[in-house]
CSV table of C-alpha atoms in Angstrom, one decimal:
chain,number,residue,atom,x,y,z
A,891,UNK,CA,144.6,161.0,68.4
A,892,UNK,CA,147.1,161.8,65.8
A,893,UNK,CA,147.3,159.3,62.9
A,894,UNK,CA,151.1,159.4,63.1
A,895,UNK,CA,151.0,158.3,66.7
A,896,UNK,CA,148.9,155.2,65.7
A,897,UNK,CA,150.9,154.1,62.7
A,898,UNK,CA,153.7,152.2,64.4
A,899,UNK,CA,151.1,150.0,66.2
A,900,UNK,CA,149.2,148.8,63.1
A,901,UNK,CA,150.9,145.5,63.2
A,902,UNK,CA,149.0,144.9,66.4
A,903,UNK,CA,145.6,144.6,64.9
A,904,UNK,CA,144.2,141.0,65.3
A,905,UNK,CA,142.2,139.4,62.5
A,906,UNK,CA,139.6,138.1,65.0
A,907,UNK,CA,137.9,141.5,65.5
A,908,UNK,CA,136.0,143.9,63.2
A,909,UNK,CA,136.9,147.6,63.6
A,910,UNK,CA,135.6,151.1,63.2
A,911,UNK,CA,137.4,154.2,61.9
A,912,UNK,CA,137.2,155.6,65.4
A,913,UNK,CA,139.6,152.9,66.7
A,914,UNK,CA,137.1,150.6,68.4
A,915,UNK,CA,137.1,146.8,68.0
A,916,UNK,CA,133.9,144.8,67.8
A,917,UNK,CA,133.8,141.1,68.7
A,918,UNK,CA,130.5,139.6,67.4
A,919,UNK,CA,128.9,137.0,69.7
A,920,UNK,CA,125.6,135.1,69.6
A,921,UNK,CA,123.5,137.4,71.8
A,922,UNK,CA,125.6,140.5,72.0
A,923,UNK,CA,128.8,142.2,70.8
A,924,UNK,CA,131.8,143.1,72.9
A,925,UNK,CA,133.3,146.6,72.3
A,926,UNK,CA,136.8,147.7,73.1
A,927,UNK,CA,139.6,150.1,72.1
A,928,UNK,CA,142.2,149.0,69.5
A,929,UNK,CA,145.7,148.4,70.7
A,930,UNK,CA,147.0,151.4,68.6
A,931,UNK,CA,144.5,153.7,70.3
A,932,UNK,CA,145.1,152.4,73.9
A,933,UNK,CA,148.9,152.7,73.5
A,934,UNK,CA,148.4,156.2,72.1
A,935,UNK,CA,146.4,157.2,75.2
A,936,UNK,CA,149.0,156.0,77.6
A,937,UNK,CA,148.1,155.7,81.3
A,938,UNK,CA,144.3,156.1,81.6
A,939,UNK,CA,143.3,158.1,84.7
A,940,UNK,CA,139.5,158.1,84.3
A,941,UNK,CA,136.9,156.1,82.4
A,942,UNK,CA,133.2,156.5,82.3
A,943,UNK,CA,130.9,154.1,80.4
A,944,UNK,CA,127.2,153.8,79.8
A,945,UNK,CA,125.3,151.8,82.5
A,946,UNK,CA,123.6,148.5,82.0
A,947,UNK,CA,120.3,149.1,80.2
A,948,UNK,CA,121.5,152.2,78.4
A,949,UNK,CA,120.4,152.6,74.8
A,950,UNK,CA,123.2,153.5,72.5
A,951,UNK,CA,123.0,155.1,69.1
A,952,UNK,CA,125.9,154.7,66.7
A,953,UNK,CA,127.9,157.9,66.5
A,954,UNK,CA,126.5,159.4,69.7
A,955,UNK,CA,128.6,160.2,72.8
A,956,UNK,CA,128.5,157.3,75.3
A,957,UNK,CA,131.4,157.9,77.7
A,958,UNK,CA,134.6,159.6,78.5
A,959,UNK,CA,138.2,158.6,78.7
A,960,UNK,CA,141.0,160.7,80.2
A,961,UNK,CA,144.7,159.8,80.2
A,962,UNK,CA,147.9,161.6,81.1
A,963,UNK,CA,148.0,162.6,77.4
A,964,UNK,CA,144.4,163.6,76.5
A,965,UNK,CA,140.8,163.6,77.4
A,966,UNK,CA,138.3,162.4,74.9
A,967,UNK,CA,134.6,161.5,74.5
A,968,UNK,CA,133.8,157.9,73.6
A,969,UNK,CA,131.3,157.5,70.8
A,970,UNK,CA,129.2,154.4,70.3
A,971,UNK,CA,130.3,152.4,67.3
A,972,UNK,CA,127.0,150.5,67.3
A,973,UNK,CA,123.3,150.9,68.2
A,974,UNK,CA,121.7,148.8,70.8
A,975,UNK,CA,121.2,148.1,74.5
A,976,UNK,CA,124.1,147.8,77.0
A,977,UNK,CA,123.6,144.4,78.6
A,978,UNK,CA,126.9,144.3,80.6
A,979,UNK,CA,129.6,146.7,81.6
A,980,UNK,CA,133.1,145.6,82.4
A,981,UNK,CA,133.4,146.5,86.1
A,982,UNK,CA,137.1,145.4,86.1
A,983,UNK,CA,138.2,147.9,83.5
A,984,UNK,CA,136.2,150.7,85.3
A,985,UNK,CA,138.0,149.8,88.5
A,986,UNK,CA,141.4,149.5,86.8
A,987,UNK,CA,141.6,151.4,83.5
A,988,UNK,CA,145.2,150.2,83.0
A,989,UNK,CA,143.6,147.0,81.8
A,990,UNK,CA,143.0,148.8,78.5
A,991,UNK,CA,146.6,148.3,77.7
A,992,UNK,CA,145.7,144.6,77.3
A,993,UNK,CA,143.5,145.8,74.4
A,994,UNK,CA,143.8,142.7,72.3
A,995,UNK,CA,142.5,140.4,75.1
A,996,UNK,CA,138.8,140.5,74.7
A,997,UNK,CA,138.4,138.6,78.0
A,998,UNK,CA,140.1,141.4,79.9
A,999,UNK,CA,139.9,144.8,78.2
A,1000,UNK,CA,136.4,144.9,76.7
A,1001,UNK,CA,134.3,147.9,77.7
A,1002,UNK,CA,130.7,147.0,77.2
A,1003,UNK,CA,128.5,144.2,75.7
A,1004,UNK,CA,125.7,145.4,73.6
A,1005,UNK,CA,122.6,143.7,72.2
A,1006,UNK,CA,122.4,145.2,68.7
A,1007,UNK,CA,119.2,146.9,67.5
A,1008,UNK,CA,120.6,147.4,64.1
A,1009,UNK,CA,123.6,146.0,62.2
A,1010,UNK,CA,126.6,148.4,62.3
A,1011,UNK,CA,126.8,150.4,59.1
A,1012,UNK,CA,130.5,151.1,59.0
A,1013,UNK,CA,132.4,148.0,60.2
A,1014,UNK,CA,135.9,147.6,58.8
A,1015,UNK,CA,137.8,144.4,58.3
A,1016,UNK,CA,141.3,144.3,60.0
A,1017,UNK,CA,142.9,145.0,56.6
A,1018,UNK,CA,140.6,147.9,55.9
A,1019,UNK,CA,141.3,149.4,59.4
A,1020,UNK,CA,145.0,149.1,58.9
A,1021,UNK,CA,144.7,150.6,55.4
A,1022,UNK,CA,142.5,153.5,56.6
A,1023,UNK,CA,144.9,154.5,59.3
A,1024,UNK,CA,148.0,153.8,57.2
A,1025,UNK,CA,146.7,155.8,54.2
A,1026,UNK,CA,146.5,158.9,56.3
A,1027,UNK,CA,150.1,158.7,57.4
A,1028,UNK,CA,152.8,160.7,55.8
A,1029,UNK,CA,154.9,158.7,53.3
A,1030,UNK,CA,158.0,158.7,55.6
A,1031,UNK,CA,156.0,156.9,58.3
A,1032,UNK,CA,154.6,154.1,56.2
A,1033,UNK,CA,156.2,150.7,56.6
């Protein structure tokens, strides 16, 4: 995704999540973390036509390919933002990928829940995520 496509949506980055530079949000829970796509990324994708996610029980390694997402605008691999075991997959979002447009609703648009085997190395605060994307935008696109 082009950074310039993401910039107008940076105001839609809730403080309740942690983030990755690859446009994933992480919601930490007691036993597992929920993972999802950021609002800027989901809006940049547009209408999602296909989504594949790792199955329950799959072992994820941070940075490795774990799925695929295809929209009317692009097709992209999904990369695991954390290492751990998939304990649940959101069947609703697999059946209806348009739910990804509700990306800030962690009850609806999450992708998988993962029991961590290691603490994520590169978690960004909401402010750091906004800054990292905003810093890569041309001056004329900055707020």
